[in-house]
Tab-separated table of C-alpha atoms (C1' of nucleotides) in Angstrom:
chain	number	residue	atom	x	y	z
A	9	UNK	CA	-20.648	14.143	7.577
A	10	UNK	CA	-22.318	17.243	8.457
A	11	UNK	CA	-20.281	18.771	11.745
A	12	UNK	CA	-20.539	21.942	13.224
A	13	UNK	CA	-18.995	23.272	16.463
A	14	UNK	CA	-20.214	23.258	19.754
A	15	UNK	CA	-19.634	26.836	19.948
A	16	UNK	CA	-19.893	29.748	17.629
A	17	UNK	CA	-16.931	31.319	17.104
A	18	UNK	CA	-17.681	35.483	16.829
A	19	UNK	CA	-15.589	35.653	13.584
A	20	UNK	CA	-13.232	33.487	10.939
A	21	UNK	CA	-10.105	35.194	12.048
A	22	UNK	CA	-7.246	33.949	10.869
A	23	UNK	CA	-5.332	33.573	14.048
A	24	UNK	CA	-4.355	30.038	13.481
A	25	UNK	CA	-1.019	29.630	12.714
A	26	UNK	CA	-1.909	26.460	10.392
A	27	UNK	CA	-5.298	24.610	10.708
A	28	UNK	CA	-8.599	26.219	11.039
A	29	UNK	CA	-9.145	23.435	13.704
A	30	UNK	CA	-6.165	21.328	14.710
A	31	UNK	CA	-8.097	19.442	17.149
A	32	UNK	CA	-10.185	17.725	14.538
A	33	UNK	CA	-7.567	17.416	11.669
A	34	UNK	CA	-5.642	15.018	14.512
A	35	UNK	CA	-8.457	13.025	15.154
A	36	UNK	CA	-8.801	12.594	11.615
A	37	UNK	CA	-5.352	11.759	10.809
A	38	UNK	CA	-5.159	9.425	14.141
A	39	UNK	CA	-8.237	7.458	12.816
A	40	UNK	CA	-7.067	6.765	9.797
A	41	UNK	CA	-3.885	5.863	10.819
A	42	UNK	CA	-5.849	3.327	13.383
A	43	UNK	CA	-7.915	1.724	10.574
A	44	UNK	CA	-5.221	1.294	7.926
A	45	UNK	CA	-1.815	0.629	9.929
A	46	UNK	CA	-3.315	-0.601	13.484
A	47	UNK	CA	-3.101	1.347	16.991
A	48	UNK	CA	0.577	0.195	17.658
A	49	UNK	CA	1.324	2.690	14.360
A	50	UNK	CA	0.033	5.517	15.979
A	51	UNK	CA	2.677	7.562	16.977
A	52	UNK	CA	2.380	11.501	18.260
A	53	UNK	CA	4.821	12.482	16.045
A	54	UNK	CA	3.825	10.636	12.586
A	55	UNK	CA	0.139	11.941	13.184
A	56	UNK	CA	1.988	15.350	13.656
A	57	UNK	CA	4.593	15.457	11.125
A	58	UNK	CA	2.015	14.198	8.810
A	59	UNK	CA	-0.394	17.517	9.666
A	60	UNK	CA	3.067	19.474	9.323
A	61	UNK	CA	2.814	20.708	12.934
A	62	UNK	CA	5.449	20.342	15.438
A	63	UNK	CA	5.737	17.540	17.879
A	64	UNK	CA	3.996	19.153	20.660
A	65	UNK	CA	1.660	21.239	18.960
A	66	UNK	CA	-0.804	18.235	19.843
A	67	UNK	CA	-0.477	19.124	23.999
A	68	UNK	CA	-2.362	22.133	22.949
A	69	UNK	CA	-5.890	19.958	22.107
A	70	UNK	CA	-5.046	16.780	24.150
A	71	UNK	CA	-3.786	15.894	27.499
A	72	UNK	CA	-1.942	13.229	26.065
A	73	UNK	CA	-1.648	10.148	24.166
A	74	UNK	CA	-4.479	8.507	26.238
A	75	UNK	CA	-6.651	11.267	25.477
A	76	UNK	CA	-6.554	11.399	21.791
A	77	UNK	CA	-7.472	7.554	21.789
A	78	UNK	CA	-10.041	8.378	24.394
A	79	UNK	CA	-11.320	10.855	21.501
A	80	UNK	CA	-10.893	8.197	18.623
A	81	UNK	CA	-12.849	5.947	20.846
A	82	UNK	CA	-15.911	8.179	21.439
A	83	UNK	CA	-16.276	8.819	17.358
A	84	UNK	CA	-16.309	5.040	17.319
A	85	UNK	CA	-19.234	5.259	19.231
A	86	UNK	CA	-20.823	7.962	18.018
A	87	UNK	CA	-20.483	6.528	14.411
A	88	UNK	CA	-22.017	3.229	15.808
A	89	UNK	CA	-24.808	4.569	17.153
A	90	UNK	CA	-26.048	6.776	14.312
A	91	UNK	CA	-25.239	3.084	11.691
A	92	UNK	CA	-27.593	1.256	14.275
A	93	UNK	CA	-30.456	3.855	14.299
A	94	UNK	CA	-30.449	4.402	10.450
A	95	UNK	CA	-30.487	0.614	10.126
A	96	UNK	CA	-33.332	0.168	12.299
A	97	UNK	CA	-35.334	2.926	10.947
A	98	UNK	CA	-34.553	2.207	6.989
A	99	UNK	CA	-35.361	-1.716	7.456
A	100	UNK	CA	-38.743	-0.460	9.089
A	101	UNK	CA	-38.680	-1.262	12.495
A	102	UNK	CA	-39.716	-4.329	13.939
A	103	UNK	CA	-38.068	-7.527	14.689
A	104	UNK	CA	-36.483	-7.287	10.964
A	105	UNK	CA	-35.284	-3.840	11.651
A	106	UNK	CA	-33.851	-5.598	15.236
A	107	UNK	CA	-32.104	-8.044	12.703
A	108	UNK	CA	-30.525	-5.265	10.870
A	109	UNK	CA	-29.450	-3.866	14.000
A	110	UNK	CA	-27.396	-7.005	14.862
A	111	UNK	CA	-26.059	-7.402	11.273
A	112	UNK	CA	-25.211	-3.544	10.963
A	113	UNK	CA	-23.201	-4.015	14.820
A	114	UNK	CA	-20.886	-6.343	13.421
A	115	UNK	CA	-20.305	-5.235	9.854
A	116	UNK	CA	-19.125	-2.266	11.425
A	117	UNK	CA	-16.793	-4.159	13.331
A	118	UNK	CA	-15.355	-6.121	11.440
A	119	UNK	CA	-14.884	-3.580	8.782
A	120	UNK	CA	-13.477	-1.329	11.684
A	121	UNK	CA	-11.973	-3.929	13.342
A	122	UNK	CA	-8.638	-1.510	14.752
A	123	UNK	CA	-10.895	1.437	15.481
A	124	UNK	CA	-13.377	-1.475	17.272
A	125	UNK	CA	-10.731	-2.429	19.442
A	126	UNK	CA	-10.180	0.987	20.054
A	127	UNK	CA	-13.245	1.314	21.579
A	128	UNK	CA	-12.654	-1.588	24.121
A	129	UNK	CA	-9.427	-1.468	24.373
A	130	UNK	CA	-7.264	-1.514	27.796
A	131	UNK	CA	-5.695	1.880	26.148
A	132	UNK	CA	-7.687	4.666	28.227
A	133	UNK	CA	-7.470	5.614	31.638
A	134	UNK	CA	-10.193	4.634	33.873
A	135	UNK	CA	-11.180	8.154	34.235
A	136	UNK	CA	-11.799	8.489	30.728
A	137	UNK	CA	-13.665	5.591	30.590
A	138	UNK	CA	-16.306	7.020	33.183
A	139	UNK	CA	-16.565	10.596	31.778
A	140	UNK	CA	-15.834	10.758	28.120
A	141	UNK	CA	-17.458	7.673	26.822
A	142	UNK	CA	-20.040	7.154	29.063
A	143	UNK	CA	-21.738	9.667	27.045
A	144	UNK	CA	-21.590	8.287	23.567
A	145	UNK	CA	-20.734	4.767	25.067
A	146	UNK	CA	-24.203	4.912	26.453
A	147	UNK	CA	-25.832	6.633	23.103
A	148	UNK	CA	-25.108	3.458	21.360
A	149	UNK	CA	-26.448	1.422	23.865
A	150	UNK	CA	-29.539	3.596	24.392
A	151	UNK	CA	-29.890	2.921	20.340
A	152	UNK	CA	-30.584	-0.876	21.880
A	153	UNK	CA	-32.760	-0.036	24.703
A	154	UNK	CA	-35.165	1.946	22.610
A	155	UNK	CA	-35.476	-0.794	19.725
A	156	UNK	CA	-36.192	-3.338	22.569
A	157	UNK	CA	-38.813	-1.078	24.318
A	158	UNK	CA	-40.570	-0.297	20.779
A	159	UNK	CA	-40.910	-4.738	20.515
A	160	UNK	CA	-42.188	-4.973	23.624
A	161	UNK	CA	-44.795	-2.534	23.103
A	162	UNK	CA	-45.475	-4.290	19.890
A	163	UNK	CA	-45.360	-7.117	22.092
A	164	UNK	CA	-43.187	-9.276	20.333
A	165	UNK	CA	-40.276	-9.113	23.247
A	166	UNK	CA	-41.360	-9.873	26.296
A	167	UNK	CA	-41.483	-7.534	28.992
A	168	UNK	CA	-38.235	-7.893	31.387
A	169	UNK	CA	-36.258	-4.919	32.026
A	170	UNK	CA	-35.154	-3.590	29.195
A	171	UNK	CA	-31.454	-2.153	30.136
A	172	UNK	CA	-31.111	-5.931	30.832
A	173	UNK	CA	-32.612	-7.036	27.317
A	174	UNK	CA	-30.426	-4.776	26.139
A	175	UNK	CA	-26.991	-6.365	27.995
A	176	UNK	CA	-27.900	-9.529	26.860
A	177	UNK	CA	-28.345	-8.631	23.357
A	178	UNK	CA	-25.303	-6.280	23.260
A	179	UNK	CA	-23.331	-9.335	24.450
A	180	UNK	CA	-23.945	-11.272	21.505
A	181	UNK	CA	-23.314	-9.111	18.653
A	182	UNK	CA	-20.063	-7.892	20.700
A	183	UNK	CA	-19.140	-11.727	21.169
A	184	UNK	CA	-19.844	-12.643	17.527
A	185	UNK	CA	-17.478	-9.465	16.222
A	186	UNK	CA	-14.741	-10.301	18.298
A	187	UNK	CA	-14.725	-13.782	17.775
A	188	UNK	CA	-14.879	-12.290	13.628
A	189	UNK	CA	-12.051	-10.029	13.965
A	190	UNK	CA	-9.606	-12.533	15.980
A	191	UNK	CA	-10.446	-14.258	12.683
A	192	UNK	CA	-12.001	-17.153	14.572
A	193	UNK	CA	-14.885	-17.622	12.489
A	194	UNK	CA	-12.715	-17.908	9.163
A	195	UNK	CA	-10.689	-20.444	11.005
A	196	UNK	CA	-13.838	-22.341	11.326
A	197	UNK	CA	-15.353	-21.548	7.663
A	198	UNK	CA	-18.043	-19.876	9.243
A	199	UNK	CA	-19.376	-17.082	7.258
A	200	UNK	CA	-19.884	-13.762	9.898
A	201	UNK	CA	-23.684	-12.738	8.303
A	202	UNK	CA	-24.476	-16.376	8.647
A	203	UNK	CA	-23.477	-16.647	12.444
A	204	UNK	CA	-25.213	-13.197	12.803
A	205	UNK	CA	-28.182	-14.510	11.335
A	206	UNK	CA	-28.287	-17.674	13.435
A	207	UNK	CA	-27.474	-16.471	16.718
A	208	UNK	CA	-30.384	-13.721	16.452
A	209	UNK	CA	-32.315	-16.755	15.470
A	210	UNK	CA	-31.406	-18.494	18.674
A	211	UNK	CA	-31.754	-15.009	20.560
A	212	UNK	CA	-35.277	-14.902	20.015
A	213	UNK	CA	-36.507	-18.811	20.607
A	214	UNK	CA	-33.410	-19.929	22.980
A	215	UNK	CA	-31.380	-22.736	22.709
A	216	UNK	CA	-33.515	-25.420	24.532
A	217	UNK	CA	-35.144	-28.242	23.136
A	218	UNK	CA	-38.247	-28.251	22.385
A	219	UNK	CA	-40.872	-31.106	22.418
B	18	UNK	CA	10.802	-3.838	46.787
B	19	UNK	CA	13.453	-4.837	44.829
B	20	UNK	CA	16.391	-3.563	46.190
B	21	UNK	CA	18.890	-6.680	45.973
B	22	UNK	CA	21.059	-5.259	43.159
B	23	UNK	CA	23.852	-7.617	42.443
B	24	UNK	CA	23.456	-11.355	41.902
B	25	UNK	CA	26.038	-13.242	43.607
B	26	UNK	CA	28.560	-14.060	41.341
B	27	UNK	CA	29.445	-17.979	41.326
B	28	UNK	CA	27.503	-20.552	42.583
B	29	UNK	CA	25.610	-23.546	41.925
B	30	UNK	CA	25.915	-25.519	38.877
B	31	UNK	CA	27.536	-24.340	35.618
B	32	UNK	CA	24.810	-25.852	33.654
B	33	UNK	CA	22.769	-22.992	33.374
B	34	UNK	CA	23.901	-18.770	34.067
B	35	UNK	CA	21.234	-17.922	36.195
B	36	UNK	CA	17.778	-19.714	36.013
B	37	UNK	CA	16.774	-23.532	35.656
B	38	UNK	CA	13.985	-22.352	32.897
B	39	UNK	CA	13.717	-18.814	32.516
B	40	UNK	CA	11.612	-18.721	30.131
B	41	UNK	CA	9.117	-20.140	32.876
B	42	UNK	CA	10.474	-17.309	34.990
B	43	UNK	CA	10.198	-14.398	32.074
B	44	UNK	CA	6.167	-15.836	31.658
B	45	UNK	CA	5.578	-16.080	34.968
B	46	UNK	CA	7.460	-12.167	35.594
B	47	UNK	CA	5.205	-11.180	32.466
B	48	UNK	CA	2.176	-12.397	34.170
B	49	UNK	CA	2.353	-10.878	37.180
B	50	UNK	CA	3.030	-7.280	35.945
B	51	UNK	CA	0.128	-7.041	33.829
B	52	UNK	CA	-1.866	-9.059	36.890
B	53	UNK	CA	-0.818	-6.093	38.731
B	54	UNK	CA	-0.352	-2.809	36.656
B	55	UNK	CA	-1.831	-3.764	33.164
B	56	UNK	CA	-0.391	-4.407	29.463
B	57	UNK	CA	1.103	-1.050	29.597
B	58	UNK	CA	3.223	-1.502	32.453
B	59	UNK	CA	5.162	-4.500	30.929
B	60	UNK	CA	8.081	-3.563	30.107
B	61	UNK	CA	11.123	-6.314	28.665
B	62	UNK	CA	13.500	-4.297	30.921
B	63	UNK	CA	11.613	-4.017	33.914
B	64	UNK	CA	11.113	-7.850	33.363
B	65	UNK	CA	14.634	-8.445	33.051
B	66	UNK	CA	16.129	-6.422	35.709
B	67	UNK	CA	13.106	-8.307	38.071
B	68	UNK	CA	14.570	-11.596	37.597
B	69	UNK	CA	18.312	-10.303	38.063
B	70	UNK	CA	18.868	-10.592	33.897
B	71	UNK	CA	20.086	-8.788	31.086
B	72	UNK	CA	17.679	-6.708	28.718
B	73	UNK	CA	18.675	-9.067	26.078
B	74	UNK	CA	18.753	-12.523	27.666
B	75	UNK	CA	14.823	-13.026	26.725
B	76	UNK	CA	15.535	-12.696	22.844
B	77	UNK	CA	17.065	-16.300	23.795
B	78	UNK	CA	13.504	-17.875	24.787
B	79	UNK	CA	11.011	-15.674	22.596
B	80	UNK	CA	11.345	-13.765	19.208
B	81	UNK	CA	10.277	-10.442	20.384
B	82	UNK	CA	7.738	-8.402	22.870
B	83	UNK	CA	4.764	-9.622	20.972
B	84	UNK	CA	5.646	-13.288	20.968
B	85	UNK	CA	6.091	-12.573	24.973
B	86	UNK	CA	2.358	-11.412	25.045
B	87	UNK	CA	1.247	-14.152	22.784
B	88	UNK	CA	2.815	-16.740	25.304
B	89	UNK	CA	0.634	-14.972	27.762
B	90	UNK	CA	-2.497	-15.265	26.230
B	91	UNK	CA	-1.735	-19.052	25.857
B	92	UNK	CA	-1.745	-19.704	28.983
B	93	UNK	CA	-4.364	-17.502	29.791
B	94	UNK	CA	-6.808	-19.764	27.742
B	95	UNK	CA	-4.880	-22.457	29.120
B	96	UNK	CA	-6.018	-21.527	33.099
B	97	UNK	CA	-9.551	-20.519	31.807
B	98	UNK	CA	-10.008	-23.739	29.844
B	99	UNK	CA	-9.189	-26.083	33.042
B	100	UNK	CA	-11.494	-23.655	34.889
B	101	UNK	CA	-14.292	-24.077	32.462
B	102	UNK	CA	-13.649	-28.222	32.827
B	103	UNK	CA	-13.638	-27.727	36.777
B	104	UNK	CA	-16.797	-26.217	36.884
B	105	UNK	CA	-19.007	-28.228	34.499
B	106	UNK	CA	-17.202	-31.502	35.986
B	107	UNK	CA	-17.965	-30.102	40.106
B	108	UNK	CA	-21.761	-28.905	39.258
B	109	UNK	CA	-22.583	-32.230	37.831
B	110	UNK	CA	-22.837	-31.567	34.480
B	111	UNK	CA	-26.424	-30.843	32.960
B	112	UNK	CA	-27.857	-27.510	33.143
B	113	UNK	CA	-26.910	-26.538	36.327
B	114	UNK	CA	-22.780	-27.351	35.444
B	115	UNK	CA	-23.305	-25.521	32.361
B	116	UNK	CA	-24.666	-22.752	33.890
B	117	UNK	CA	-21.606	-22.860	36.486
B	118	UNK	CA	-19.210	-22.735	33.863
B	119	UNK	CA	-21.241	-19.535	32.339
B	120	UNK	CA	-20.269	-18.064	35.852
B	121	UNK	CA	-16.906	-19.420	35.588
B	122	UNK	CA	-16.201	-17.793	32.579
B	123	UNK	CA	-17.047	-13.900	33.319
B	124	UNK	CA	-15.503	-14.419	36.935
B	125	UNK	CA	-12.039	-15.416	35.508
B	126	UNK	CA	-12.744	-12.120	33.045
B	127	UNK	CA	-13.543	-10.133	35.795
B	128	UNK	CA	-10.953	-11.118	38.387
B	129	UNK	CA	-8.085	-11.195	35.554
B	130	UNK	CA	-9.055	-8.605	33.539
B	131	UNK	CA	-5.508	-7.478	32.218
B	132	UNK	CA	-4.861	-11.018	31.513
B	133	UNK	CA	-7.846	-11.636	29.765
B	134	UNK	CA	-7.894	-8.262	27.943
B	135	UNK	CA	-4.016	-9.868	26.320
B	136	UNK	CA	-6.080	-12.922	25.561
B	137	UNK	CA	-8.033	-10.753	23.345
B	138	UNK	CA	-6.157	-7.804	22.252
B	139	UNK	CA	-4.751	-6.679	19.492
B	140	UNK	CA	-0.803	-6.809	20.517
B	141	UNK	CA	-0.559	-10.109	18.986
B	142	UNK	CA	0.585	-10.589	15.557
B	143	UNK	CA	-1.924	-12.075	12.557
B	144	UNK	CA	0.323	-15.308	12.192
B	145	UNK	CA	0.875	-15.719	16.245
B	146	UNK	CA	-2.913	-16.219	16.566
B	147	UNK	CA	-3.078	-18.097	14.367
B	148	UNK	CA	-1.117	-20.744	14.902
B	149	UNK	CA	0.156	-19.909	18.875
B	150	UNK	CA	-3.357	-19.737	19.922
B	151	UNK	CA	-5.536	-21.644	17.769
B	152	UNK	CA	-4.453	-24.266	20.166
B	153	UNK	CA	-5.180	-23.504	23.478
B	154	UNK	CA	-7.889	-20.796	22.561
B	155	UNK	CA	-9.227	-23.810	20.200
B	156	UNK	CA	-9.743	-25.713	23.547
B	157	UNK	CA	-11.419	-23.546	25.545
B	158	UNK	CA	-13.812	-23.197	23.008
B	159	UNK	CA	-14.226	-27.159	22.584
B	160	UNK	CA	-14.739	-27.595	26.315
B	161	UNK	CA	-17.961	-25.833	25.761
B	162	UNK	CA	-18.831	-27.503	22.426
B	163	UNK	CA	-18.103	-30.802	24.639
B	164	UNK	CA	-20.732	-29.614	27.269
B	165	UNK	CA	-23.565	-28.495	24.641
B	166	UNK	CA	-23.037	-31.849	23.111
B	167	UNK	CA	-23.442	-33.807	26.296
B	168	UNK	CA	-26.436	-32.184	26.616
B	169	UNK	CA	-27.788	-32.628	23.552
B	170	UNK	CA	-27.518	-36.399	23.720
B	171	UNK	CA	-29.706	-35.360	27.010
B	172	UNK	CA	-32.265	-33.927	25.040
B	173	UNK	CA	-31.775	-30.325	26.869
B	174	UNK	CA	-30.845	-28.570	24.458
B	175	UNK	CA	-31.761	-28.840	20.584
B	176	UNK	CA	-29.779	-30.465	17.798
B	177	UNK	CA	-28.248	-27.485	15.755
B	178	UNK	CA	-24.410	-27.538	14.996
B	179	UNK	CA	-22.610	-27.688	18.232
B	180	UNK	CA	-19.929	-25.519	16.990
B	181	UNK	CA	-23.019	-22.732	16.064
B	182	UNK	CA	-24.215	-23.335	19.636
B	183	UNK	CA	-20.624	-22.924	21.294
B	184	UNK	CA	-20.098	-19.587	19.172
B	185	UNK	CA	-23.760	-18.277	20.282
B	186	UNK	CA	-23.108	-19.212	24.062
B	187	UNK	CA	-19.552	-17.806	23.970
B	188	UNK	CA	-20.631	-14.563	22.302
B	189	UNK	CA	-23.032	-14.286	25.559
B	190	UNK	CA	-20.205	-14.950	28.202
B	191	UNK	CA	-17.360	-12.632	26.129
B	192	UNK	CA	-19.644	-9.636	25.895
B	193	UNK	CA	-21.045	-9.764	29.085
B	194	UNK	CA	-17.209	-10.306	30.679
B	195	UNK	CA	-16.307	-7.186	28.399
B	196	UNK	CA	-19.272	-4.996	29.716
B	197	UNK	CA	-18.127	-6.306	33.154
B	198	UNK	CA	-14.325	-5.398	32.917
B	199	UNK	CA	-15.301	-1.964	30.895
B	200	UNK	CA	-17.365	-1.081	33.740
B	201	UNK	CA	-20.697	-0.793	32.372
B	202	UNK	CA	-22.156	-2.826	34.649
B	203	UNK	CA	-21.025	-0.736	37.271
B	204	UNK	CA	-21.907	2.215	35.599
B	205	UNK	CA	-25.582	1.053	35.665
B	206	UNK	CA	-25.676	-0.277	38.826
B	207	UNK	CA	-26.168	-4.024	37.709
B	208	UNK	CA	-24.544	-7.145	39.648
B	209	UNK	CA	-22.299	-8.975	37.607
B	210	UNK	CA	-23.343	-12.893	38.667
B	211	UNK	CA	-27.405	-11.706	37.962
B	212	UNK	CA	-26.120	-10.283	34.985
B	213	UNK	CA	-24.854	-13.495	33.796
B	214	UNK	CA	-27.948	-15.384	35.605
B	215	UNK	CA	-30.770	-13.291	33.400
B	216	UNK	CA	-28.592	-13.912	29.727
B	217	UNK	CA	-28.293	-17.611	30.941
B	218	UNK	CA	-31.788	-17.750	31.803
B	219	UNK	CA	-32.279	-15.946	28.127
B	220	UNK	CA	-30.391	-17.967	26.276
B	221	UNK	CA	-32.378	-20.723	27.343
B	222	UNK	CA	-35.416	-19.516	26.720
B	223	UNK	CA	-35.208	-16.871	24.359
B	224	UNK	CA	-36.588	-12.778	24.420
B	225	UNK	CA	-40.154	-13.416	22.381
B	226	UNK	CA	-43.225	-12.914	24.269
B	227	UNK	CA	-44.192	-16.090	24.963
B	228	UNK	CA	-48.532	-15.988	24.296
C	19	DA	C1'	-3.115	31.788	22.759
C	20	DC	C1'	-0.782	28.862	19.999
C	21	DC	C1'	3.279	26.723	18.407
C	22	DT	C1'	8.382	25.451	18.290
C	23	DG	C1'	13.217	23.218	19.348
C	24	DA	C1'	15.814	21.060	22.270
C	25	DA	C1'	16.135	18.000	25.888
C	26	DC	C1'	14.805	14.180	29.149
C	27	DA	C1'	13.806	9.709	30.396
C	28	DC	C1'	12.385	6.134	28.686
C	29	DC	C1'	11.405	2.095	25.047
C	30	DG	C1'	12.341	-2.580	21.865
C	31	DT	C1'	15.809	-4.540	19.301
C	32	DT	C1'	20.480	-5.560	17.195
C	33	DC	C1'	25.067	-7.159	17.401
C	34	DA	C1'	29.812	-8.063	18.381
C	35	DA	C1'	31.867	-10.051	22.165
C	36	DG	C1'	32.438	-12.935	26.214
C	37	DT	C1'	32.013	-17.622	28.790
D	16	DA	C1'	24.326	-22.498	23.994
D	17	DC	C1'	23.469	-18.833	26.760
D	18	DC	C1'	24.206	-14.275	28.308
D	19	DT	C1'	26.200	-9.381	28.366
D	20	DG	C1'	27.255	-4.183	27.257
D	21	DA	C1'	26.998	-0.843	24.330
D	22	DA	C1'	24.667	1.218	20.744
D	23	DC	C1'	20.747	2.381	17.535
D	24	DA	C1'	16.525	4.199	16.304
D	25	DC	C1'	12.833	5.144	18.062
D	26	DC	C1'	9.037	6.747	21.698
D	27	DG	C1'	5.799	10.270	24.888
D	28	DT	C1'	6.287	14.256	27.428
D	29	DT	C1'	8.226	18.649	29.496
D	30	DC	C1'	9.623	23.298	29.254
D	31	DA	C1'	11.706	27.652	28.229
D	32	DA	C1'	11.320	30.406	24.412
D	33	DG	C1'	9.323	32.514	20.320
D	34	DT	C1'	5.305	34.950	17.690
DNA sequence: ACCTGAACACCGTTCAAGT
DNA sequence: ACCTGAACACCGTTCAAGT
């Protein structure tokens, strides 16, 4: 994962008192403590005492508790969006690159499924909600839009608006990983892939009989 | 509001301390606060103290806080399941009920959002869903494979697994109620009831360009 | 500017004890 | 059987103080 910072720093100095970037090593830690113990393990002062900073140090980079979730949230997206594009891009495009779309959505769910919940969870504040992850929120979504406006120009989707293509396909694939993670499928014997694969069956042709 | 502190002391029967069912009264307490001020805001002592109680009388009527929360998701699918009935039932049944009960759905989302947000998050434990809420979240789900199968034997809609149908249709609903309550919709200016119009219409008929 | 230690105002939960 | 009071082991957050 290639980062680098927004903004150049004029020099390495050493005036950190610990981390070279605190901010980042607590989104780190916070993640994985999301993905392996659940959100309700996440506590300010495990994440902290595991990064061998003080309780508080963490006010310094973070309004608050809301805000590093907020944070945890917007990687979620950001690492969504970039799985969707390369998926669409290395499975060439198309209507089978569409396909990989869907499939990549929910494997990354399900395989996420605490930082997924994370990312539509009731845990930020509705402020956050319209600033902070509208951006990367959106990014992923965009990742949708632009995949449906390539088909219709292929014209294999038809032409309706595409931000409301884009809801309706979004829908699904959200629907089919929650329905995974609550473990609702398994409790059926249905295997995820295979609902993925029929529902974007049944996205293209509908669900109507025909004569 | 609450400002009555003390309970009088001794009155009415001696069968039970303070409440005919307070268990009723602890769900109903529960309920209401998230209603009003989300998941966060529930608190067991806030609950308690509402209903003139000790912190401790609830461990009497459920294990802990999370079997609390799973209670409340019962009945949430409980209310949205005899809502989903209603609708299909008052509509007449057909395409038109089952389009009513698409419209059902994201308005009981939308106007209980915290609720339905428990129904679905991740506060519950593994075992408590399953078992708890395989239930009544079982039967919401079968009142819509009920309705694809009616209309199926009216050759409306085509013969695949009902249960594959139900999962597609409820995928569409659940993601577009999540959009809804995450305020994406909103966000892009779209009206939630033509939101859910369009994917119905979709799911219908599909996304390909039809020649 | 960044971090700490101690303190505050909460939590959920346990448990011996009361009726 | 049902409920209480006190206590325990936690929380997130604030704030004066240190470097």
């Amino acid at each position: 994962m290639a980062s680098k910072r927004l903004i150049p720093l004029k020099k390495k100095r050493a005036d950190h008192y610990h981390h070279g970037d605190l901010r980042k090593a607590l989104l780190g830690a916070a993640l994985r403590t999301i993905q392996e113990r659940g959100v309700d393990a996440l506590t300010l002062r495990a994440v902290s005492k595991e990064l061998g900073v003080s309780q508080t140090a963490l006010y310094r980079h973070f309004a608050d508790k809301s805000a590093l979730l907020a944070a945890v949230a917007r990687e979620g997206f950001r690492m969504l969006r970039l799985a969707l594009i390369e998926s669409w891009e290395q499975r060439g495009r198309g209507l089978e690159g569409f396909q990989a779309m869907g499939e990549t959505y929910v494997r990354f769910a399900v395989e996420s499924s605490s930082h997924y919940r994370v990312m539509f969870g009731a845990s930020l504040d509705e402020t956050e909600r319209d600033t902070e992850l509208e951006t990367e929120g959106g990014g992923a979504f965009q990742a949708l839009v632009d995949a449906l406006v390539e088909l219709q120009e292929s014209e294999l989707v038809r032409r309706d608006n595409p931000q409301a293509l884009a809801r309706h396909v979004w829908a699904i694939v959200h629907g089919i990983a929650m329905l995974a993670i609550d473990g609702r499928l398994k409790q059926q014997g249905a295997d995820v892939q295979e609902v993925v694969g029929y529902s974007l069956e049944r996205l293209r042709t509908g669900i109507l009989q025909t004569p």
